[in-house]
Amino acid sequence: MSTTVALPLPTTLPRLKQRRTTRRITVGTGPSAVPVGGGAPVSVQSMTTTETADVNATLQQIAELGAAGCQIVRVAVPSQDDADALPAIAAKSPIPVIADIHFQPKYVFAAIDAGCAAVRVNPGNIRQFDDRVKEIAQAAADAAVPIRIGVNAGSLDDRLLRKYGKATPEALVESALWECSLFEEHGFHDLKISVKHHDPVVMINAYRQLSESCDYPLHLGVTEAGPAFQGTVKSSVAFGALLSEGIGDTLRVSLSAPPVEEVKVGTAILESLGLRERRLEIVSCPSCGRAQVDVYRLADQVSAALDGFPVPLRVAVMGCVVNGPGEAREADIGVASGNGKGQIFVRGEVIKTVPESRIVETLVEEAMKLGEQLQITGSEETS
């Protein structure tokens, strides 16, 4: 004789660990300004790959990044020509611009004078900056420009490499906190910190240590993460671990790929953790011997047809009767397929059964209808 045990449903949805309490800085001014830290949403950053001196090309790429969801963009400033281009870029960019400065302290002042929203400096290769921290702190404070202390494993100060033998989490953290202390001596605390490493385990441990040692907002990054697939995996693992612990205020996914792909991955990571509102989410099975339709093709076609859908929507594309009906019923719109046809679900109810050849067409039609309803409802609620 079997006994059925009724399990109670959870009364609250599971949540990530509470966000770490940090200072707040503001990157940029006006409508495009981005608050960082202090409970503000985690923001997505990227970096241009154009020559900064080519103003038109750089602004075009920034526009593409902004359209993809990038909120803050960094531009490299290795030369005087690049520094000379900053005023035009900062003035015309739709999102805040951070100037990335290495080796030359004079470009920090140029970036501040140009109206850049923030400046990134690397303590590992700018030792000469230490002698000019007072001037930099004063200029940044007068212009209300935050500074990111960006430590990289590949450019760690020789003094720390000799002390620790290699770029350990302790070495990365010591480098960052030392540079911060120089600014603190002059009363400047409008800082953000990153301690990047190509190894996710080292990177995770460095950020954990750093989060226990200061209350500055933290910018997450796995530096030199690699080509698109490898870099996506490494960044997802590292960011997921830290964000689930409440650590991290901004992030950049560093890929050997077009920067728009970095933004897409970063946005998807935040959406998957519930840290950014989900837009289009495709729930699809991996397929197996039970599948009686071409799940791969259906999922790809639905994704392509609904790319850029303007309202949050979960669409389930399922290939068999085992998990199909349940997943389709839980989604906003879904299909449970079998024997060359599919049952179409809308908000948990079966509305029709169509042949495989019409599954994509029908899902898209129903998505459009539901999207219009959601937009109307949203407009009525805000009016």
PDB file of N, CA, C and O in Angstrom, residues 116-172:
ATOM      1  N   CYS A 116      34.796  63.393 -18.943  1.00  0.00           N
ATOM      2  CA  CYS A 116      34.541  61.963 -18.791  1.00  0.00           C
ATOM      3  C   CYS A 116      33.831  61.701 -17.465  1.00  0.00           C
ATOM      4  O   CYS A 116      34.052  62.402 -16.473  1.00  0.00           O
ATOM      5  N   ALA A 117      33.006  60.664 -17.451  1.00  0.00           N
ATOM      6  CA  ALA A 117      32.198  60.372 -16.271  1.00  0.00           C
ATOM      7  C   ALA A 117      33.016  59.764 -15.141  1.00  0.00           C
ATOM      8  O   ALA A 117      32.636  59.864 -13.965  1.00  0.00           O
ATOM      9  N   ALA A 118      34.130  59.127 -15.477  1.00  0.00           N
ATOM     10  CA  ALA A 118      35.002  58.500 -14.482  1.00  0.00           C
ATOM     11  C   ALA A 118      36.337  58.201 -15.148  1.00  0.00           C
ATOM     12  O   ALA A 118      36.466  58.281 -16.376  1.00  0.00           O
ATOM     13  N   VAL A 119      37.304  57.836 -14.319  1.00  0.00           N
ATOM     14  CA  VAL A 119      38.637  57.483 -14.810  1.00  0.00           C
ATOM     15  C   VAL A 119      39.043  56.173 -14.177  1.00  0.00           C
ATOM     16  O   VAL A 119      38.837  55.967 -12.975  1.00  0.00           O
ATOM     17  N   ARG A 120      39.627  55.288 -14.976  1.00  0.00           N
ATOM     18  CA  ARG A 120      40.174  54.030 -14.454  1.00  0.00           C
ATOM     19  C   ARG A 120      41.693  54.122 -14.462  1.00  0.00           C
ATOM     20  O   ARG A 120      42.291  54.487 -15.485  1.00  0.00           O
ATOM     21  N   VAL A 121      42.324  53.817 -13.334  1.00  0.00           N
ATOM     22  CA  VAL A 121      43.779  53.775 -13.255  1.00  0.00           C
ATOM     23  C   VAL A 121      44.206  52.415 -12.741  1.00  0.00           C
ATOM     24  O   VAL A 121      43.486  51.762 -11.987  1.00  0.00           O
ATOM     25  N   ASN A 122      45.383  51.980 -13.159  1.00  0.00           N
ATOM     26  CA  ASN A 122      45.920  50.671 -12.798  1.00  0.00           C
ATOM     27  C   ASN A 122      47.165  50.865 -11.939  1.00  0.00           C
ATOM     28  O   ASN A 122      48.198  51.317 -12.445  1.00  0.00           O
ATOM     29  N   PRO A 123      47.095  50.549 -10.641  1.00  0.00           N
ATOM     30  CA  PRO A 123      48.250  50.797  -9.765  1.00  0.00           C
ATOM     31  C   PRO A 123      49.471  49.965 -10.109  1.00  0.00           C
ATOM     32  O   PRO A 123      50.586  50.284  -9.690  1.00  0.00           O
ATOM     33  N   GLY A 124      49.303  48.909 -10.907  1.00  0.00           N
ATOM     34  CA  GLY A 124      50.431  48.051 -11.222  1.00  0.00           C
ATOM     35  C   GLY A 124      51.405  48.624 -12.232  1.00  0.00           C
ATOM     36  O   GLY A 124      52.573  48.242 -12.254  1.00  0.00           O
ATOM     37  N   ASN A 125      50.944  49.525 -13.100  1.00  0.00           N
ATOM     38  CA  ASN A 125      51.857  50.048 -14.122  1.00  0.00           C
ATOM     39  C   ASN A 125      51.894  51.565 -14.155  1.00  0.00           C
ATOM     40  O   ASN A 125      52.279  52.166 -15.150  1.00  0.00           O
ATOM     41  N   ILE A 126      51.510  52.175 -13.066  1.00  0.00           N
ATOM     42  CA  ILE A 126      51.522  53.632 -13.014  1.00  0.00           C
ATOM     43  C   ILE A 126      52.128  54.106 -11.696  1.00  0.00           C
ATOM     44  O   ILE A 126      51.581  54.973 -11.024  1.00  0.00           O
ATOM     45  N   ARG A 127      53.261  53.554 -11.333  1.00  0.00           N
ATOM     46  CA  ARG A 127      53.853  53.917 -10.053  1.00  0.00           C
ATOM     47  C   ARG A 127      54.070  55.421  -9.963  1.00  0.00           C
ATOM     48  O   ARG A 127      53.991  56.012  -8.881  1.00  0.00           O
ATOM     49  N   GLN A 128      54.352  56.050 -11.112  1.00  0.00           N
ATOM     50  CA  GLN A 128      54.546  57.491 -11.088  1.00  0.00           C
ATOM     51  C   GLN A 128      53.285  58.231 -10.658  1.00  0.00           C
ATOM     52  O   GLN A 128      53.344  59.387 -10.254  1.00  0.00           O
ATOM     53  N   PHE A 129      52.134  57.569 -10.710  1.00  0.00           N
ATOM     54  CA  PHE A 129      50.902  58.194 -10.251  1.00  0.00           C
ATOM     55  C   PHE A 129      50.960  58.465  -8.750  1.00  0.00           C
ATOM     56  O   PHE A 129      50.359  59.409  -8.262  1.00  0.00           O
ATOM     57  N   ASP A 130      51.659  57.608  -8.017  1.00  0.00           N
ATOM     58  CA  ASP A 130      51.676  57.738  -6.566  1.00  0.00           C
ATOM     59  C   ASP A 130      52.176  59.107  -6.129  1.00  0.00           C
ATOM     60  O   ASP A 130      51.766  59.630  -5.093  1.00  0.00           O
ATOM     61  N   ASP A 131      53.053  59.690  -6.926  1.00  0.00           N
ATOM     62  CA  ASP A 131      53.592  60.999  -6.583  1.00  0.00           C
ATOM     63  C   ASP A 131      52.625  62.127  -6.922  1.00  0.00           C
ATOM     64  O   ASP A 131      52.849  63.275  -6.540  1.00  0.00           O
ATOM     65  N   ARG A 132      51.546  61.806  -7.645  1.00  0.00           N
ATOM     66  CA  ARG A 132      50.619  62.847  -8.079  1.00  0.00           C
ATOM     67  C   ARG A 132      49.198  62.582  -7.594  1.00  0.00           C
ATOM     68  O   ARG A 132      48.241  63.163  -8.100  1.00  0.00           O
ATOM     69  N   VAL A 133      49.068  61.699  -6.620  1.00  0.00           N
ATOM     70  CA  VAL A 133      47.745  61.358  -6.120  1.00  0.00           C
ATOM     71  C   VAL A 133      47.028  62.581  -5.566  1.00  0.00           C
ATOM     72  O   VAL A 133      45.822  62.764  -5.785  1.00  0.00           O
ATOM     73  N   LYS A 134      47.752  63.438  -4.859  1.00  0.00           N
ATOM     74  CA  LYS A 134      47.119  64.625  -4.284  1.00  0.00           C
ATOM     75  C   LYS A 134      46.489  65.482  -5.370  1.00  0.00           C
ATOM     76  O   LYS A 134      45.338  65.929  -5.246  1.00  0.00           O
ATOM     77  N   GLU A 135      47.228  65.696  -6.464  1.00  0.00           N
ATOM     78  CA  GLU A 135      46.706  66.500  -7.572  1.00  0.00           C
ATOM     79  C   GLU A 135      45.508  65.817  -8.240  1.00  0.00           C
ATOM     80  O   GLU A 135      44.495  66.455  -8.562  1.00  0.00           O
ATOM     81  N   ILE A 136      45.641  64.509  -8.455  1.00  0.00           N
ATOM     82  CA  ILE A 136      44.560  63.763  -9.104  1.00  0.00           C
ATOM     83  C   ILE A 136      43.317  63.783  -8.229  1.00  0.00           C
ATOM     84  O   ILE A 136      42.196  64.012  -8.717  1.00  0.00           O
ATOM     85  N   ALA A 137      43.480  63.547  -6.929  1.00  0.00           N
ATOM     86  CA  ALA A 137      42.345  63.542  -6.015  1.00  0.00           C
ATOM     87  C   ALA A 137      41.647  64.894  -5.997  1.00  0.00           C
ATOM     88  O   ALA A 137      40.408  64.963  -5.994  1.00  0.00           O
ATOM     89  N   GLN A 138      42.428  65.958  -6.014  1.00  0.00           N
ATOM     90  CA  GLN A 138      41.835  67.292  -5.984  1.00  0.00           C
ATOM     91  C   GLN A 138      41.061  67.576  -7.268  1.00  0.00           C
ATOM     92  O   GLN A 138      39.937  68.076  -7.234  1.00  0.00           O
ATOM     93  N   ALA A 139      41.672  67.232  -8.409  1.00  0.00           N
ATOM     94  CA  ALA A 139      41.004  67.469  -9.693  1.00  0.00           C
ATOM     95  C   ALA A 139      39.723  66.651  -9.811  1.00  0.00           C
ATOM     96  O   ALA A 139      38.686  67.147 -10.280  1.00  0.00           O
ATOM     97  N   ALA A 140      39.785  65.379  -9.387  1.00  0.00           N
ATOM     98  CA  ALA A 140      38.612  64.510  -9.459  1.00  0.00           C
ATOM     99  C   ALA A 140      37.514  65.000  -8.519  1.00  0.00           C
ATOM    100  O   ALA A 140      36.325  64.980  -8.869  1.00  0.00           O
ATOM    101  N   ALA A 141      37.910  65.426  -7.327  1.00  0.00           N
ATOM    102  CA  ALA A 141      36.921  65.920  -6.367  1.00  0.00           C
ATOM    103  C   ALA A 141      36.250  67.188  -6.877  1.00  0.00           C
ATOM    104  O   ALA A 141      35.028  67.339  -6.772  1.00  0.00           O
ATOM    105  N   ASP A 142      37.032  68.098  -7.439  1.00  0.00           N
ATOM    106  CA  ASP A 142      36.473  69.361  -7.943  1.00  0.00           C
ATOM    107  C   ASP A 142      35.465  69.115  -9.064  1.00  0.00           C
ATOM    108  O   ASP A 142      34.482  69.849  -9.193  1.00  0.00           O
ATOM    109  N   ALA A 143      35.715  68.086  -9.879  1.00  0.00           N
ATOM    110  CA  ALA A 143      34.834  67.790 -11.015  1.00  0.00           C
ATOM    111  C   ALA A 143      33.793  66.726 -10.695  1.00  0.00           C
ATOM    112  O   ALA A 143      33.000  66.370 -11.568  1.00  0.00           O
ATOM    113  N   ALA A 144      33.798  66.212  -9.457  1.00  0.00           N
ATOM    114  CA  ALA A 144      32.882  65.132  -9.050  1.00  0.00           C
ATOM    115  C   ALA A 144      33.012  63.921  -9.971  1.00  0.00           C
ATOM    116  O   ALA A 144      32.018  63.348 -10.426  1.00  0.00           O
ATOM    117  N   VAL A 145      34.247  63.540 -10.247  1.00  0.00           N
ATOM    118  CA  VAL A 145      34.542  62.415 -11.132  1.00  0.00           C
ATOM    119  C   VAL A 145      35.070  61.245 -10.297  1.00  0.00           C
ATOM    120  O   VAL A 145      36.135  61.360  -9.667  1.00  0.00           O
ATOM    121  N   PRO A 146      34.380  60.109 -10.257  1.00  0.00           N
ATOM    122  CA  PRO A 146      34.880  58.950  -9.518  1.00  0.00           C
ATOM    123  C   PRO A 146      36.105  58.339 -10.201  1.00  0.00           C
ATOM    124  O   PRO A 146      36.319  58.530 -11.405  1.00  0.00           O
ATOM    125  N   ILE A 147      36.853  57.576  -9.435  1.00  0.00           N
ATOM    126  CA  ILE A 147      38.030  56.884  -9.960  1.00  0.00           C
ATOM    127  C   ILE A 147      37.901  55.399  -9.661  1.00  0.00           C
ATOM    128  O   ILE A 147      37.541  55.015  -8.540  1.00  0.00           O
ATOM    129  N   ARG A 148      38.155  54.578 -10.685  1.00  0.00           N
ATOM    130  CA  ARG A 148      38.209  53.132 -10.449  1.00  0.00           C
ATOM    131  C   ARG A 148      39.654  52.704 -10.314  1.00  0.00           C
ATOM    132  O   ARG A 148      40.481  52.951 -11.198  1.00  0.00           O
ATOM    133  N   ILE A 149      39.960  52.062  -9.207  1.00  0.00           N
ATOM    134  CA  ILE A 149      41.264  51.428  -8.999  1.00  0.00           C
ATOM    135  C   ILE A 149      41.163  50.037  -9.599  1.00  0.00           C
ATOM    136  O   ILE A 149      40.526  49.145  -9.042  1.00  0.00           O
ATOM    137  N   GLY A 150      41.777  49.844 -10.769  1.00  0.00           N
ATOM    138  CA  GLY A 150      41.642  48.586 -11.485  1.00  0.00           C
ATOM    139  C   GLY A 150      42.911  47.766 -11.446  1.00  0.00           C
ATOM    140  O   GLY A 150      43.870  48.051 -12.167  1.00  0.00           O
ATOM    141  N   VAL A 151      42.915  46.731 -10.609  1.00  0.00           N
ATOM    142  CA  VAL A 151      44.079  45.860 -10.467  1.00  0.00           C
ATOM    143  C   VAL A 151      43.931  44.662 -11.400  1.00  0.00           C
ATOM    144  O   VAL A 151      42.875  44.014 -11.408  1.00  0.00           O
ATOM    145  N   ASN A 152      44.956  44.353 -12.160  1.00  0.00           N
ATOM    146  CA  ASN A 152      44.964  43.198 -13.056  1.00  0.00           C
ATOM    147  C   ASN A 152      46.119  42.271 -12.707  1.00  0.00           C
ATOM    148  O   ASN A 152      47.234  42.737 -12.429  1.00  0.00           O
ATOM    149  N   ALA A 153      45.862  40.976 -12.758  1.00  0.00           N
ATOM    150  CA  ALA A 153      46.920  40.004 -12.459  1.00  0.00           C
ATOM    151  C   ALA A 153      48.103  40.150 -13.407  1.00  0.00           C
ATOM    152  O   ALA A 153      49.259  39.963 -13.013  1.00  0.00           O
ATOM    153  N   GLY A 154      47.838  40.500 -14.654  1.00  0.00           N
ATOM    154  CA  GLY A 154      48.898  40.576 -15.652  1.00  0.00           C
ATOM    155  C   GLY A 154      49.765  41.810 -15.557  1.00  0.00           C
ATOM    156  O   GLY A 154      50.776  41.904 -16.271  1.00  0.00           O
ATOM    157  N   SER A 155      49.369  42.765 -14.725  1.00  0.00           N
ATOM    158  CA  SER A 155      50.170  43.996 -14.607  1.00  0.00           C
ATOM    159  C   SER A 155      50.355  44.387 -13.142  1.00  0.00           C
ATOM    160  O   SER A 155      50.320  45.559 -12.781  1.00  0.00           O
ATOM    161  N   LEU A 156      50.565  43.378 -12.315  1.00  0.00           N
ATOM    162  CA  LEU A 156      50.742  43.608 -10.882  1.00  0.00           C
ATOM    163  C   LEU A 156      52.101  44.238 -10.615  1.00  0.00           C
ATOM    164  O   LEU A 156      53.090  43.914 -11.285  1.00  0.00           O
ATOM    165  N   ASP A 157      52.154  45.097  -9.639  1.00  0.00           N
ATOM    166  CA  ASP A 157      53.394  45.771  -9.270  1.00  0.00           C
ATOM    167  C   ASP A 157      54.477  44.749  -8.918  1.00  0.00           C
ATOM    168  O   ASP A 157      54.225  43.755  -8.235  1.00  0.00           O
ATOM    169  N   ASP A 158      55.702  45.016  -9.378  1.00  0.00           N
ATOM    170  CA  ASP A 158      56.823  44.100  -9.131  1.00  0.00           C
ATOM    171  C   ASP A 158      57.055  43.873  -7.647  1.00  0.00           C
ATOM    172  O   ASP A 158      57.474  42.783  -7.228  1.00  0.00           O
ATOM    173  N   ARG A 159      56.800  44.891  -6.839  1.00  0.00           N
ATOM    174  CA  ARG A 159      57.014  44.740  -5.401  1.00  0.00           C
ATOM    175  C   ARG A 159      56.114  43.643  -4.816  1.00  0.00           C
ATOM    176  O   ARG A 159      56.536  42.867  -3.956  1.00  0.00           O
ATOM    177  N   LEU A 160      54.891  43.588  -5.292  1.00  0.00           N
ATOM    178  CA  LEU A 160      53.960  42.577  -4.790  1.00  0.00           C
ATOM    179  C   LEU A 160      54.253  41.206  -5.380  1.00  0.00           C
ATOM    180  O   LEU A 160      54.058  40.181  -4.718  1.00  0.00           O
ATOM    181  N   LEU A 161      54.729  41.168  -6.620  1.00  0.00           N
ATOM    182  CA  LEU A 161      55.109  39.887  -7.205  1.00  0.00           C
ATOM    183  C   LEU A 161      56.273  39.276  -6.441  1.00  0.00           C
ATOM    184  O   LEU A 161      56.317  38.058  -6.218  1.00  0.00           O
ATOM    185  N   ARG A 162      57.215  40.099  -6.037  1.00  0.00           N
ATOM    186  CA  ARG A 162      58.352  39.587  -5.242  1.00  0.00           C
ATOM    187  C   ARG A 162      57.873  39.110  -3.869  1.00  0.00           C
ATOM    188  O   ARG A 162      58.357  38.109  -3.347  1.00  0.00           O
ATOM    189  N   LYS A 163      56.928  39.813  -3.295  1.00  0.00           N
ATOM    190  CA  LYS A 163      56.445  39.464  -1.955  1.00  0.00           C
ATOM    191  C   LYS A 163      55.647  38.166  -1.957  1.00  0.00           C
ATOM    192  O   LYS A 163      55.833  37.306  -1.087  1.00  0.00           O
ATOM    193  N   TYR A 164      54.742  37.986  -2.959  1.00  0.00           N
ATOM    194  CA  TYR A 164      53.826  36.849  -2.963  1.00  0.00           C
ATOM    195  C   TYR A 164      54.229  35.749  -3.939  1.00  0.00           C
ATOM    196  O   TYR A 164      53.667  34.652  -3.889  1.00  0.00           O
ATOM    197  N   GLY A 165      55.163  36.032  -4.826  1.00  0.00           N
ATOM    198  CA  GLY A 165      55.614  35.033  -5.782  1.00  0.00           C
ATOM    199  C   GLY A 165      54.808  34.995  -7.064  1.00  0.00           C
ATOM    200  O   GLY A 165      55.309  34.627  -8.119  1.00  0.00           O
ATOM    201  N   LYS A 166      53.537  35.375  -6.995  1.00  0.00           N
ATOM    202  CA  LYS A 166      52.662  35.439  -8.169  1.00  0.00           C
ATOM    203  C   LYS A 166      51.428  36.250  -7.799  1.00  0.00           C
ATOM    204  O   LYS A 166      51.309  36.738  -6.665  1.00  0.00           O
ATOM    205  N   ALA A 167      50.509  36.362  -8.749  1.00  0.00           N
ATOM    206  CA  ALA A 167      49.313  37.176  -8.528  1.00  0.00           C
ATOM    207  C   ALA A 167      48.280  36.389  -7.726  1.00  0.00           C
ATOM    208  O   ALA A 167      47.313  35.842  -8.273  1.00  0.00           O
ATOM    209  N   THR A 168      48.486  36.305  -6.433  1.00  0.00           N
ATOM    210  CA  THR A 168      47.552  35.624  -5.539  1.00  0.00           C
ATOM    211  C   THR A 168      46.395  36.552  -5.190  1.00  0.00           C
ATOM    212  O   THR A 168      46.471  37.776  -5.405  1.00  0.00           O
ATOM    213  N   PRO A 169      45.302  36.013  -4.626  1.00  0.00           N
ATOM    214  CA  PRO A 169      44.224  36.892  -4.171  1.00  0.00           C
ATOM    215  C   PRO A 169      44.722  37.947  -3.190  1.00  0.00           C
ATOM    216  O   PRO A 169      44.313  39.113  -3.257  1.00  0.00           O
ATOM    217  N   GLU A 170      45.621  37.542  -2.307  1.00  0.00           N
ATOM    218  CA  GLU A 170      46.157  38.481  -1.312  1.00  0.00           C
ATOM    219  C   GLU A 170      46.938  39.610  -1.978  1.00  0.00           C
ATOM    220  O   GLU A 170      46.843  40.775  -1.570  1.00  0.00           O
ATOM    221  N   ALA A 171      47.692  39.271  -3.027  1.00  0.00           N
ATOM    222  CA  ALA A 171      48.475  40.292  -3.734  1.00  0.00           C
ATOM    223  C   ALA A 171      47.558  41.292  -4.434  1.00  0.00           C
ATOM    224  O   ALA A 171      47.794  42.508  -4.403  1.00  0.00           O
ATOM    225  N   LEU A 172      46.511  40.780  -5.079  1.00  0.00           N
ATOM    226  CA  LEU A 172      45.577  41.659  -5.780  1.00  0.00           C
ATOM    227  C   LEU A 172      44.885  42.609  -4.805  1.00  0.00           C
ATOM    228  O   LEU A 172      44.753  43.811  -5.062  1.00  0.00           O
TER     229      LEU A 172
END
